[in-house]
XYZ file of C-alpha atoms in Angstrom:
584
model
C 8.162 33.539 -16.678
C 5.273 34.918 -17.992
C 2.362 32.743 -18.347
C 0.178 33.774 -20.537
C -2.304 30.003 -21.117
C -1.785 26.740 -18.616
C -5.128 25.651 -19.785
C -5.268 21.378 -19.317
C -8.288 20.156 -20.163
C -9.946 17.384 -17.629
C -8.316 14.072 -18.709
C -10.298 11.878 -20.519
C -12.147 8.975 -18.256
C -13.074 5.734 -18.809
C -14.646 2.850 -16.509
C -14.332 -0.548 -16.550
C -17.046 -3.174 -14.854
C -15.594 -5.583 -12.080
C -18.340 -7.517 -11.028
C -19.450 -9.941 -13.857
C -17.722 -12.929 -14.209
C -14.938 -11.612 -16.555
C -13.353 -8.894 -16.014
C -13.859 -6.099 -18.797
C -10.991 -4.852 -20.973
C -9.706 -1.274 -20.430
C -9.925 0.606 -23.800
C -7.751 3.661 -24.649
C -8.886 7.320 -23.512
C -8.804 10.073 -25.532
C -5.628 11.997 -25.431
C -5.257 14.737 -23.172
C -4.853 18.284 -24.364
C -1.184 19.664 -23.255
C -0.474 22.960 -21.698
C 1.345 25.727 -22.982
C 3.721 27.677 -21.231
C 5.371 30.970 -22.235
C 9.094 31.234 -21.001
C 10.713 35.112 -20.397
C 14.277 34.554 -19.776
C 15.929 37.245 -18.273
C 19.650 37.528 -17.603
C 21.175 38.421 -14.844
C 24.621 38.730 -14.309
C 27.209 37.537 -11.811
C 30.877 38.675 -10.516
C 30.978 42.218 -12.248
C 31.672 40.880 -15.700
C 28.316 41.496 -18.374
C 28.664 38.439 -20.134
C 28.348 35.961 -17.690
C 24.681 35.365 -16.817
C 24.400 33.938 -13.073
C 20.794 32.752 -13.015
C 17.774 32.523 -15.283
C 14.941 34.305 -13.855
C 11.614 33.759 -13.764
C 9.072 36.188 -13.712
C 5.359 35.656 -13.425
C 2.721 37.725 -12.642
C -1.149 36.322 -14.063
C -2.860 33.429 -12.016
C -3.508 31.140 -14.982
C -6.719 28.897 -14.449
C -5.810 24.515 -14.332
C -9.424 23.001 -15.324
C -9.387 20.067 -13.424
C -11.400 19.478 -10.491
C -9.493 16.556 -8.925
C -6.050 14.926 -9.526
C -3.614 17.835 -10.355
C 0.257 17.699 -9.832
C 2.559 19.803 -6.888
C 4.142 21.534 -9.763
C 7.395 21.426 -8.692
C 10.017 22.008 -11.687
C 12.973 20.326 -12.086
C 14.467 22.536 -15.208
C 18.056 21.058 -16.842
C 19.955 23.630 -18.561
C 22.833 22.691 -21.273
C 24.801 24.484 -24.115
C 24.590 23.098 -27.466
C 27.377 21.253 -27.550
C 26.357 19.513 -24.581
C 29.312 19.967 -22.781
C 28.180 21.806 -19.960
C 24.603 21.339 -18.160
C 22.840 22.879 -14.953
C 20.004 22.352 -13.079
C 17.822 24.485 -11.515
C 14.055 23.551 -8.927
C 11.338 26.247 -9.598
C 8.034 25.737 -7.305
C 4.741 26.690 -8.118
C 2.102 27.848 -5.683
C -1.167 26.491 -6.216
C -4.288 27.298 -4.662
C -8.141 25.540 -4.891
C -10.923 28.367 -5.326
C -14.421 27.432 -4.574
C -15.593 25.825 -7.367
C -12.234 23.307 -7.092
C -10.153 24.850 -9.532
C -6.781 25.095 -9.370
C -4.853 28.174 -9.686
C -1.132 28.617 -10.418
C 1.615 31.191 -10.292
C 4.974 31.970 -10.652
C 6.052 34.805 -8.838
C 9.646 36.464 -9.095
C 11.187 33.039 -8.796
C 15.173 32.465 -9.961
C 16.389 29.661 -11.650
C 20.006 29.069 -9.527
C 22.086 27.218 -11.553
C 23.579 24.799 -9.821
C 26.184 21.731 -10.590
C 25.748 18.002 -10.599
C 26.452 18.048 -6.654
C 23.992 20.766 -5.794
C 26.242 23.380 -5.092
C 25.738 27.126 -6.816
C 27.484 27.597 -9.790
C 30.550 29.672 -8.678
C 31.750 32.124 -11.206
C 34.974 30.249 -12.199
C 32.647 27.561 -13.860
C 31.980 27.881 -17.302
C 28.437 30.110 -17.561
C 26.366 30.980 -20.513
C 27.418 34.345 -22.294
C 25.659 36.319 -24.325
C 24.735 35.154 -27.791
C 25.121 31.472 -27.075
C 22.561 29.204 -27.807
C 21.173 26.986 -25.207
C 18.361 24.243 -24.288
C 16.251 24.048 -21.021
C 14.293 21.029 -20.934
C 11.675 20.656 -17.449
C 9.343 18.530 -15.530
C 6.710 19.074 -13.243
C 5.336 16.975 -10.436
C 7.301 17.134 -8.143
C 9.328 13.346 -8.139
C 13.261 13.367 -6.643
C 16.056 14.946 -8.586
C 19.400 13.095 -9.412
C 21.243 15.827 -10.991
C 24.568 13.493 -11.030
C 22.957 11.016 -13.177
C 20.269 13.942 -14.797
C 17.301 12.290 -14.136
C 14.075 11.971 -11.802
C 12.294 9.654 -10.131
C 8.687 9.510 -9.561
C 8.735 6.288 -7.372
C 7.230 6.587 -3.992
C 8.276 7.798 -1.125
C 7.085 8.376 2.511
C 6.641 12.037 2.224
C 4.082 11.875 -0.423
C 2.352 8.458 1.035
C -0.169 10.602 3.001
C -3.549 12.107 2.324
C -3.061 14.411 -0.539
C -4.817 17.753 -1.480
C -6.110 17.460 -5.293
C -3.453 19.863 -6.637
C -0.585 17.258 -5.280
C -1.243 13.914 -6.919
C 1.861 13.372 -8.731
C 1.039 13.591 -12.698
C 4.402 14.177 -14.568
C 4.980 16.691 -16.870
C 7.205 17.455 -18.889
C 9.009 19.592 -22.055
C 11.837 18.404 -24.202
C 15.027 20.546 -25.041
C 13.912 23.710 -26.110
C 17.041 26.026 -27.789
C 16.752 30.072 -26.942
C 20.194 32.561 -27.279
C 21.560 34.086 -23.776
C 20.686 38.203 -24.600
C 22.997 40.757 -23.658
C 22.560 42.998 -20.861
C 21.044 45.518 -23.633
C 18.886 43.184 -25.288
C 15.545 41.811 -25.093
C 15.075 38.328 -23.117
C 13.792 35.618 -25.405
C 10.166 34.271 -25.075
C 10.249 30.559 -25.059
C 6.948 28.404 -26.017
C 7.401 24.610 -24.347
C 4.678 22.200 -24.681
C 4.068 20.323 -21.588
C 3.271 17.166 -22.096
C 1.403 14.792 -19.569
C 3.531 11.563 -19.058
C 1.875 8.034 -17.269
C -1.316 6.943 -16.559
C -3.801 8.345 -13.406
C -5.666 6.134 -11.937
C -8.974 7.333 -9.849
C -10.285 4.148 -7.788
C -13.495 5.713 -6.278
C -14.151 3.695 -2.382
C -17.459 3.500 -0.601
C -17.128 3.374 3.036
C -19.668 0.626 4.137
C -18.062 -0.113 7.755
C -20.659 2.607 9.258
C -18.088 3.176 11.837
C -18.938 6.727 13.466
C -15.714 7.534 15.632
C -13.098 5.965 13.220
C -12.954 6.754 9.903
C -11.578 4.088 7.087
C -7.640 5.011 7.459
C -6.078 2.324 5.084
C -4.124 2.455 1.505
C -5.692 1.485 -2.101
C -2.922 -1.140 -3.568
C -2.907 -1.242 -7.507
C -0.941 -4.679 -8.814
C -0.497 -4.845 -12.038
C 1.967 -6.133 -14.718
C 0.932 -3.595 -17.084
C 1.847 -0.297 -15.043
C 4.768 0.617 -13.340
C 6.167 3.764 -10.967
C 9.199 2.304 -10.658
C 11.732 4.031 -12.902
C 13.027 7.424 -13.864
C 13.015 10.269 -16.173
C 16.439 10.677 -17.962
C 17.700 13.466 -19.717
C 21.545 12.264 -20.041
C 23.564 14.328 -22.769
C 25.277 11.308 -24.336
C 25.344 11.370 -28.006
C 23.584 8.807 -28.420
C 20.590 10.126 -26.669
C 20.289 12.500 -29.317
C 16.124 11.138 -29.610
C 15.799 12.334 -25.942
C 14.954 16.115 -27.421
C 11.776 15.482 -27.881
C 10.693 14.449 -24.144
C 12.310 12.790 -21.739
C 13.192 9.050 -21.751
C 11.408 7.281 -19.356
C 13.366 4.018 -17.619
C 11.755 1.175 -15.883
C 13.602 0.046 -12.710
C 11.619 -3.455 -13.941
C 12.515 -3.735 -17.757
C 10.250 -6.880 -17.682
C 6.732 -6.558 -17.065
C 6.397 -8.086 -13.955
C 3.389 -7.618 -11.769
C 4.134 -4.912 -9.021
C 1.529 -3.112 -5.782
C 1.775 0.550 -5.351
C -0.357 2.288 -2.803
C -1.610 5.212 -2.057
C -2.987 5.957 1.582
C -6.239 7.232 1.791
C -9.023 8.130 5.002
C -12.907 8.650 4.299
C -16.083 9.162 6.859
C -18.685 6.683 7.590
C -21.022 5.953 5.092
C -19.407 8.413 2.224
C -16.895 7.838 -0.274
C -13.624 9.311 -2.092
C -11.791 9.137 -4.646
C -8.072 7.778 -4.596
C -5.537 8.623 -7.099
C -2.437 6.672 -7.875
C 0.110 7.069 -10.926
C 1.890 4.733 -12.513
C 3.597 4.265 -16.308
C 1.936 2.500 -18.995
C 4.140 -0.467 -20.041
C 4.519 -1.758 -23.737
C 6.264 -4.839 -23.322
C 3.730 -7.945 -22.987
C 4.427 -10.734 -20.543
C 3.426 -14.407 -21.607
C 0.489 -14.535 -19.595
C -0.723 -11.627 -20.433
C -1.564 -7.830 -18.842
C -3.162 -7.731 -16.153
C -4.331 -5.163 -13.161
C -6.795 -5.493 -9.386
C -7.275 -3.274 -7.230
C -7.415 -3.706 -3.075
C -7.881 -1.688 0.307
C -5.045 -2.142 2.547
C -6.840 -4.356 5.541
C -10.274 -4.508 4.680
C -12.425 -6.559 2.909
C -13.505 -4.754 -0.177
C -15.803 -5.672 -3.736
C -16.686 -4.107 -6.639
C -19.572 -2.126 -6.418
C -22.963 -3.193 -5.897
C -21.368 -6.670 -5.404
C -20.634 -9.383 -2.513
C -18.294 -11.786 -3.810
C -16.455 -9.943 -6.934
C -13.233 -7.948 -6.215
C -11.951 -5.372 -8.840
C -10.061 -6.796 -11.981
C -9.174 -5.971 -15.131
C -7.643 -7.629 -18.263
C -5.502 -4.633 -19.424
C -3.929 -5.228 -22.770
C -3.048 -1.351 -22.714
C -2.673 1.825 -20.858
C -2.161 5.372 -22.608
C 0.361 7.472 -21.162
C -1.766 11.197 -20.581
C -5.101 9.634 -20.221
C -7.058 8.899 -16.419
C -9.047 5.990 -15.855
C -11.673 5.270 -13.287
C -11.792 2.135 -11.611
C -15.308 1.391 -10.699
C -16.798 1.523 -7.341
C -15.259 -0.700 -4.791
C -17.427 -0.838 -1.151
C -15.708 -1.233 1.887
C -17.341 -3.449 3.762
C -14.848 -4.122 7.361
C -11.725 -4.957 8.527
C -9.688 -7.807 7.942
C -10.041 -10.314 10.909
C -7.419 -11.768 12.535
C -8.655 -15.796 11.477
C -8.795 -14.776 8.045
C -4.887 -15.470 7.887
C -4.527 -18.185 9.531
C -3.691 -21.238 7.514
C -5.654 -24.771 7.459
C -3.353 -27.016 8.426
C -0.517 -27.714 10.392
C 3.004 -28.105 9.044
C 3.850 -31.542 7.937
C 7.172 -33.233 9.270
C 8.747 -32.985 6.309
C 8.715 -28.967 7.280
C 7.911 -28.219 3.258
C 4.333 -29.003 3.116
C 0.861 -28.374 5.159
C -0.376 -31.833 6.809
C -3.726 -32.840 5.009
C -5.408 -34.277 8.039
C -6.093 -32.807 11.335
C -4.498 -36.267 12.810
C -3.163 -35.767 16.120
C -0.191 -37.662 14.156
C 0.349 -35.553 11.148
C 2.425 -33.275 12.390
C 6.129 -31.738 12.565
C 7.898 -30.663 15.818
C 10.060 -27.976 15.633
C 12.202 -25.928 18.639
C 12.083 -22.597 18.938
C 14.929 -21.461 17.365
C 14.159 -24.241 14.304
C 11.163 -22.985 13.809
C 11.853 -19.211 13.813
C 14.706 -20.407 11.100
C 12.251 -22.442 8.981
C 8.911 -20.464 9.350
C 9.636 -16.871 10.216
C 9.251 -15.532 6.426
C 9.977 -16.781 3.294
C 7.968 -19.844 3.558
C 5.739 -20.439 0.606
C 3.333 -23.109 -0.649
C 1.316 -23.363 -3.994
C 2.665 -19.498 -4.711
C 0.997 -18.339 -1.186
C 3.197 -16.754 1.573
C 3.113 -17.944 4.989
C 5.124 -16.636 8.203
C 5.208 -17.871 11.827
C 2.764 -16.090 13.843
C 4.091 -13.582 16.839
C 2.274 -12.969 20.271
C 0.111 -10.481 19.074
C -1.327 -12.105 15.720
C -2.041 -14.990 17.784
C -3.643 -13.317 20.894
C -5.875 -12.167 18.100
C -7.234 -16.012 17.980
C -6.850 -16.442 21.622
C -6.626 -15.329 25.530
C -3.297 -14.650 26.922
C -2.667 -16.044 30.042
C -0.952 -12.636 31.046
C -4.796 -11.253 31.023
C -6.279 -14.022 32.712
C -5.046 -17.723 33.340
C -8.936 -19.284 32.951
C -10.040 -16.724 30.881
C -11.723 -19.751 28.228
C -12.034 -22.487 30.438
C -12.968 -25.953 29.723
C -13.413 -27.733 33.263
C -15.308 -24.364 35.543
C -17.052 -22.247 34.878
C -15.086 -18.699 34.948
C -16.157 -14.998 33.685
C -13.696 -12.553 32.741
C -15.003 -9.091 31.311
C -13.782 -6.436 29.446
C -9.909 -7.329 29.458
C -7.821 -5.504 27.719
C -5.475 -7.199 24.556
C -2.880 -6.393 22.627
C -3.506 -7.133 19.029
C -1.755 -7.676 15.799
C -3.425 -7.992 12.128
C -2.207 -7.692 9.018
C 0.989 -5.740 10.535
C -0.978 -3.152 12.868
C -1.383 -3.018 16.255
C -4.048 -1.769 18.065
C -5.928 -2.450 21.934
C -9.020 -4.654 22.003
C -11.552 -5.475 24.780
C -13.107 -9.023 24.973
C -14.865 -11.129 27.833
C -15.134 -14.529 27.768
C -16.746 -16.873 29.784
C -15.648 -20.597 30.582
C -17.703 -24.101 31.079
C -16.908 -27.432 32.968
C -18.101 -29.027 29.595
C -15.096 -28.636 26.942
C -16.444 -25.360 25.494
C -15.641 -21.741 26.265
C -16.744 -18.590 24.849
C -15.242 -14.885 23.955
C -16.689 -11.649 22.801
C -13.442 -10.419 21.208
C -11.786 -7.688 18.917
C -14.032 -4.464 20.595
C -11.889 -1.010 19.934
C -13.372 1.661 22.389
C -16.412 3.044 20.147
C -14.995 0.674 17.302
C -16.817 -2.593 16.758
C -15.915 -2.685 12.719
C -14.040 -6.610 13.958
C -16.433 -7.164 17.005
C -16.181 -11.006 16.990
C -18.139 -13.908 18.608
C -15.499 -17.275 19.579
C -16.247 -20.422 20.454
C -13.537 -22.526 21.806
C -14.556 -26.600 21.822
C -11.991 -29.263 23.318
C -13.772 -32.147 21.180
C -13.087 -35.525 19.761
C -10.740 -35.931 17.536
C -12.288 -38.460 14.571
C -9.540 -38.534 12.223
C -7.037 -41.631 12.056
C -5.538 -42.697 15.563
C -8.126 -40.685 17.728
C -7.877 -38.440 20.612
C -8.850 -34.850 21.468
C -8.817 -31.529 19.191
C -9.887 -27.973 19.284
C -12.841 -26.360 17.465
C -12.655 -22.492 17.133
C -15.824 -20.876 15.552
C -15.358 -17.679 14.632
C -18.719 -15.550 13.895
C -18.416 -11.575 12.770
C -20.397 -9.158 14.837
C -19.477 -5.913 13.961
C -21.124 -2.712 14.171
C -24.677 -4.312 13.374
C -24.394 -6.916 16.254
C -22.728 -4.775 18.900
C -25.634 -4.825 21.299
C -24.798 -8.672 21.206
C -23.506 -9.565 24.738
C -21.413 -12.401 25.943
C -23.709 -13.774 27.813
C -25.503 -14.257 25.213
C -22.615 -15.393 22.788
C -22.193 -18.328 25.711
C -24.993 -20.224 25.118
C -25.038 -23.095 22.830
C -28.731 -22.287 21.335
C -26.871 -18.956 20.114
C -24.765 -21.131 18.151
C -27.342 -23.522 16.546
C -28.952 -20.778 14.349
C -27.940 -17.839 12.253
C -24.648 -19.921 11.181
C -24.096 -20.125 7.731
C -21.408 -17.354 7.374
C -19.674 -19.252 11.054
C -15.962 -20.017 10.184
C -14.344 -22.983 12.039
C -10.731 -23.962 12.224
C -9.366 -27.371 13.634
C -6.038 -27.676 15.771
C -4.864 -31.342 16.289
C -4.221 -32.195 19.602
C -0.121 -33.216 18.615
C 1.444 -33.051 22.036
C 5.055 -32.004 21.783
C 8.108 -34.562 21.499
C 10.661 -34.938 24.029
C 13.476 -32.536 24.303
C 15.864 -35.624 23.457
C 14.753 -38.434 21.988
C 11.526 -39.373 19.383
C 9.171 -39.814 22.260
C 5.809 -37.419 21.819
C 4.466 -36.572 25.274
C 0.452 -35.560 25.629
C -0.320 -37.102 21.718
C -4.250 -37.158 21.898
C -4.557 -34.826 24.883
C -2.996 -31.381 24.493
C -1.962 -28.915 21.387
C 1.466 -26.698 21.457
C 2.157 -24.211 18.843
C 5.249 -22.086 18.500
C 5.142 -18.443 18.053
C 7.667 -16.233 16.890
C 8.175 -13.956 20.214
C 10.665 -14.834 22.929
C 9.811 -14.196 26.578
C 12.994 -14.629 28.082
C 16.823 -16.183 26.808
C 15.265 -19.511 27.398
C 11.722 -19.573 27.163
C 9.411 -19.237 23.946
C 5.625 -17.995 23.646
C 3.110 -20.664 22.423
C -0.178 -21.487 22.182
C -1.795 -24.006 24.392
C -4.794 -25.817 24.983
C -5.763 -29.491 27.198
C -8.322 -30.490 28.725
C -8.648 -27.455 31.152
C -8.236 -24.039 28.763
C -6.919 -22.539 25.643
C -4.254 -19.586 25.827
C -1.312 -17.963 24.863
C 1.626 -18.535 27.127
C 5.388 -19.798 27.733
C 7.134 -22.757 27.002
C 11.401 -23.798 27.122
C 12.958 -23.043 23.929
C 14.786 -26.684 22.981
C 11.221 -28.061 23.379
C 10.085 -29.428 20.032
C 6.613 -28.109 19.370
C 3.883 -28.139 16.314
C 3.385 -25.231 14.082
C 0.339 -23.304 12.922
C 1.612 -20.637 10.152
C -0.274 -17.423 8.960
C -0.525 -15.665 6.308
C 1.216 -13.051 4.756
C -1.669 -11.223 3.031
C -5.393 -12.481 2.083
C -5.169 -9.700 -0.880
C-alpha cells in the first residue's frame, strides 16, 4: 500500500458553558477534512496455479504525517473483501504502526504487511475455496480504529471493552474510520497491480472533557473514569457491511447499528489519571443519534468518585441541552475541577425504611420503622430497590465501617459512658465500590458524645474526616434516645487537625456551616417471634449485607454505651438504613 497523503486536518472544536443557570446548546462543528489513501494491490499467488491470488499485499514505504496533536485512532484495519456478485467475501486485519515525534504528531506506516484472506470463522483461506482470479472485479471496503471484528455476521463493534478502558496514548483513542466498497480487477501475474483511491471517512463524535485536578494530593494522583450520559450519543452498536441485496445503499460507508434503537440515555467512561494541581484532557467516542426522545436530548458529564464542577464554579456540574451531534466533528466540554473524593456519608440515605418495606419513613420516630431479618432484608434491599427514580442498596461491612468503628478494631473505640482513646487503627473501607485501608482515632466521653478522626490513607488525606457521634434525645413523636453523626471534611487543607482537637465541643461550635448531620432513630429490634419490640427508645440495630458466620449477621449498633459495627443472629428482625447506589 503505498501512501502517498494521510493528511486529517485537526477536527473542528467547539465549547459549550456549564456553569450559568442553563445549560448552553451544543452547535454543529465544521466538518472534518477526510484522508486519502492510495491502495497498490499486488497479487500473489497460492498452490502453484497463476490465477489464484492467495493474499492481497500491502506495501508501504513513506511515513505520512497525521496533523493532530491529541485524540488519534490505533489504526487497526479491519478490510472486507467480496466479488461482485457478492457471493463470496473475505476478511483480512492490517495494523498500522504509529509513532508521536516531538512536536506530538503522529506518524504512520505500512510496512510489507499482507492482507490473509481469511473465512467467516477465521481460518486461512485454503486453496479449495473459491479465490479471486485474474481479471475479476472485486470490492474491499475498511475501517480503522481498531473496535472487535465479527466476520460471521461482517461487522464491528466499537463498544467498550476492558482492554481499551485504560490510560491511552493520543494515537489510540478510538475514532472510526472508514471507506465504502471500492471495485479494482485482480491483475495477472504479468500485469500491473491496480492503484486504489478510498476516502476515509471519520464516523461518530469525539468528545475532549478537559479535568483540573484540585485535590492537591502529592503522593496519589486522581486515578478515576470521566462518565458521559447522554440520550443523544451512543457506543453501543456496530458497523455492518452485510452483502444482502438489500443493503445495496451500504456502498457508500458502512451502516452503522445501534444496540439501543431508541434514544435512551446511556454512561460510557473512559479511565483517566492526572498529577496534583495539573490537568488533562479525556477523550471518549460515542455516535451521534438522530432519533429524538420526548423529553428531549440531553448530555452531563462526571468523574468516577469525586466531586467535580464546571470550571471556575462551586455548585454547577457540566450539562448540556444537545439537540445534535455531527458525526466527524470533536467537541470540548468545558473545564470541570476536581475538587475530592466522594465520602462515604454522601450515600447514605435520610431515612429509615418504612414498614411497609416500599417507602423511606418521614420521621426519625423511634416508631417509624420496619424490621426486617437478615435474610428478608438481603432479599428486599440488596439491589434493585428504588424510590422517586433513585437507587438504593443495603449497605455491606465495609460501606458502613466507613460511617463507623468496628468492634473488630476496638470494642470502645466511640464511647459514650468513659472516656477511651484509640489511635491510629487501621479500617477497611468501602465507597462507591472501592476498597481501600484508612487510619482513624477516636476518642470516647462519659457524656453521650464520642469523636473520630477518620478516612486518613498513608500520605492521602483527599477524605480526611472529622465525626462526631451524639447519643441524644430523641424529640420526635413518642420520645426516647437517637444518634447524631456530624460529619465535617478535613482533607488535605486541615490535615494538621488532630483528634484531640476534633474532641472538644468548642471545635464544634464554630466553622460549621458546611457540617453534615444524619439522624438514626433509636428503633430497638422486635422479637424473634412475636410483635414485641425490645430496647424501643434506647438502642438502634441496622442490618448490613455481610454474613459473619451461617447464623449470625453484621449490623450496626449503638445504646447508651458506644456506636459500632458488629454481629447479631440472623432470624432477628432489625431496622434498615439503605445507601446509595451513586450520588452522580
Amino acid at each position: 500500500m503505498k501512501l502517498k497523503h494521510l493528511f486529517f486536518n485537526a477536527l473542528a472544536v467547539m465549547a459549550f458553558a456549564a456553569c450559568s443557570n442553563e445549560a448552553e446548546e451544543i452547535k454543529p462543528a465544521e466538518k472534518a477534512t477526510t484522508a486519502t489513501l492510495e491502495l497498490d494491490m499486488t497479487g500473489q499467488y497460492g498452490g502453484g496455479s497463476s490465477d489464484q491470488t492467495r493474499a492481497l499485499s500491502l506495501d508501504g514505504s513513506e511515513y505520512p504525517r497525521f496533523i493532530h496533536e491529541e485524540g488519534v485512532t490505533d489504526w487497526k484495519t479491519h478490510c472486507f473483501i467480496r466479488n461482485e456478485e457478492g457471493t463470496v467475501q473475505f476478511y483480512a486485519l492490517v495494523d498500522w504502526n504509529a509513532t508521536t515525534d516531538a512536536d506530538g504528531n503522529i506518524s504512520l506506516h505500512i510496512k510489507n504487511s499482507t492482507l490473509t484472506l481469511q473465512n467467516s470463522a477465521g481460518s486461512d483461506v485454503s486453496n479449495t475455496e473459491t479465490l479471486p482470479k485474474a481479471g475479476e472485479r472485486w470490492y474491499i471496503a475498511g475501517i480503522a480504529g481498531g473496535g472487535v471484528l465479527d466476520a460471521t455476521n461482517s461487522n464491528v463493534s466499537f463498544a467498550s471493552n476492558s482492554a481499551l478502558d485504560i490510560p491511552l496514548k493520543p494515537h489510540q483513542i478510538r475514532i472510526p474510520l472508514s471507506f465504502g466498497w471500492t471495485r479494482f480487477t485482480i491483475p495477472s501475474n504479468t500485469e500491473r497491480a491496480p492503484q486504489i483511491v478510498v476516502q476515509f471517512q471519520p464516523q461518530g463524535t469525539l468528545l475532549s472533557v478537559y479535568v483540573n485536578n484540585k485535590t492537591n494530593v502529592n503522593q496519589v494522583p486522581l486515578n478515576a473514569s470521566v462518565k458521559v450520559t447522554s440520550n443523544v450519543l451512543s457506543p453501543n452498536g456496530l458497523f455492518d457491511y452485510a452483502l444482502e441485496a438489500d443493503r445495496a445503499t451500504y456502498a457508500a460507508a458502512p451502516k452503522w447499528t445501534f444496540t439501543n434503537e431508541t434514544a435512551v440515555y446511556e454512561t460510557f467512561s473512559r479511565s483517566i489519571n492526572i498529577d496534583q494541581n495539573t490537568g488533562a484532557n479525556c477523550y471518549t467516542w460515542a455516535m451521534p443519534r438522530t432519533t429524538v426522545p420526548a423529553e428531549g436530548f440531553g448530555t452531563t458529564v462526571g468523574i468516577g468518585g469525586y466531586t467535580y464542577f464546571a470550571e471556575g464554579s462551586s455548585s454547577e456540574k457540566p450539562a448540556a441541552i444537545t439537540k445534535t451531534f455531527q458525526s466527524g466533528n470533536t467537541y470540548m466540554v468545558k473545564g470541570v475541577d476536581v475538587y475530592r473524593p466522594y465520602l462515604p456519608h454522601e450515600f447514605l440515605a435520610e431515612y429509615n425504611v418504612a414498614p411497609d418495606g416500599t417507602s423511606f419513613a418521614t420521621t426519625h420516630a423511634n416508631g417509624a420503622s420496619g424490621f426486617w431479618t437478615w435474610a428478608d432484608a438481603r432479599t428486599s434491599f440488596l439491589w434493585g430497590f428504588t424510590v422517586d427514580g433513585i437507587g438504593y442498596h443495603l449497605p455491606n461491612v465495609g460501606e458502613m465501617r466507613g460511617l463507623f468503628p468496628d468492634h473488630s478494631s476496638t470494642y470502645m473505640a466511640a464511647s459514650f459512658s468513659s472516656i477511651s482513646s484509640v489511635d491510629d487503627v487501621q479500617e477497611v473501607i468501602d465507597i462507591n465500590g472501592y476498597t481501600g485501608f484508612y487510619t482513624a482515632s477516636y476518642r470516647g466521653t462519659a457524656d453521650g458524645i464520642a469523636y473520630g478522626r477518620r478516612l486518613a490513607q498513608n500520605a492521602d488525606n483527599s477524605r480526611l474526616t472529622a465525626t462526631r457521634y451524639a447519643y441524644i434525645d430523641n424529640p420526635n413523636e413518642g420520645g426516647g434516645k437517637m444518634l447524631k453523626v456530624t460529619f465535617r471534611y478535613l482533607g488535605v487543607a486541615g490535615a494538621s487537625t488532630t483528634i484531640d482537637q476534633i474532641a472538644n465541643e468548642e471545635y464544634w461550635q464554630s466553622n460549621n456551616t458546611s457540617d453534615v448531620s444524619f439522624l438514626f432513630p433509636a428503633a430497638g429490634y422486635r422479637a424473634s417471634t412475636g410483635s414485641s419490640v425490645i430496647n424501643k427508645g434506647t438502642a438502634g440495630y441496622y442490618w448490613l449485607t455481610t454474613g459473619a458466620s451461617a447464623t449470625m449477621g453484621r449490623r450496626m449498633v449503638f445504646g447508651s454505651l458506644n456506636v459500632a459495627v458488629s454481629t447479631m443472629s440472623k432470624e432477628t428482625p432489625l431496622s434498615v438504613r439503605l445507601f446509595k447506589n451513586s450520588v452522580e
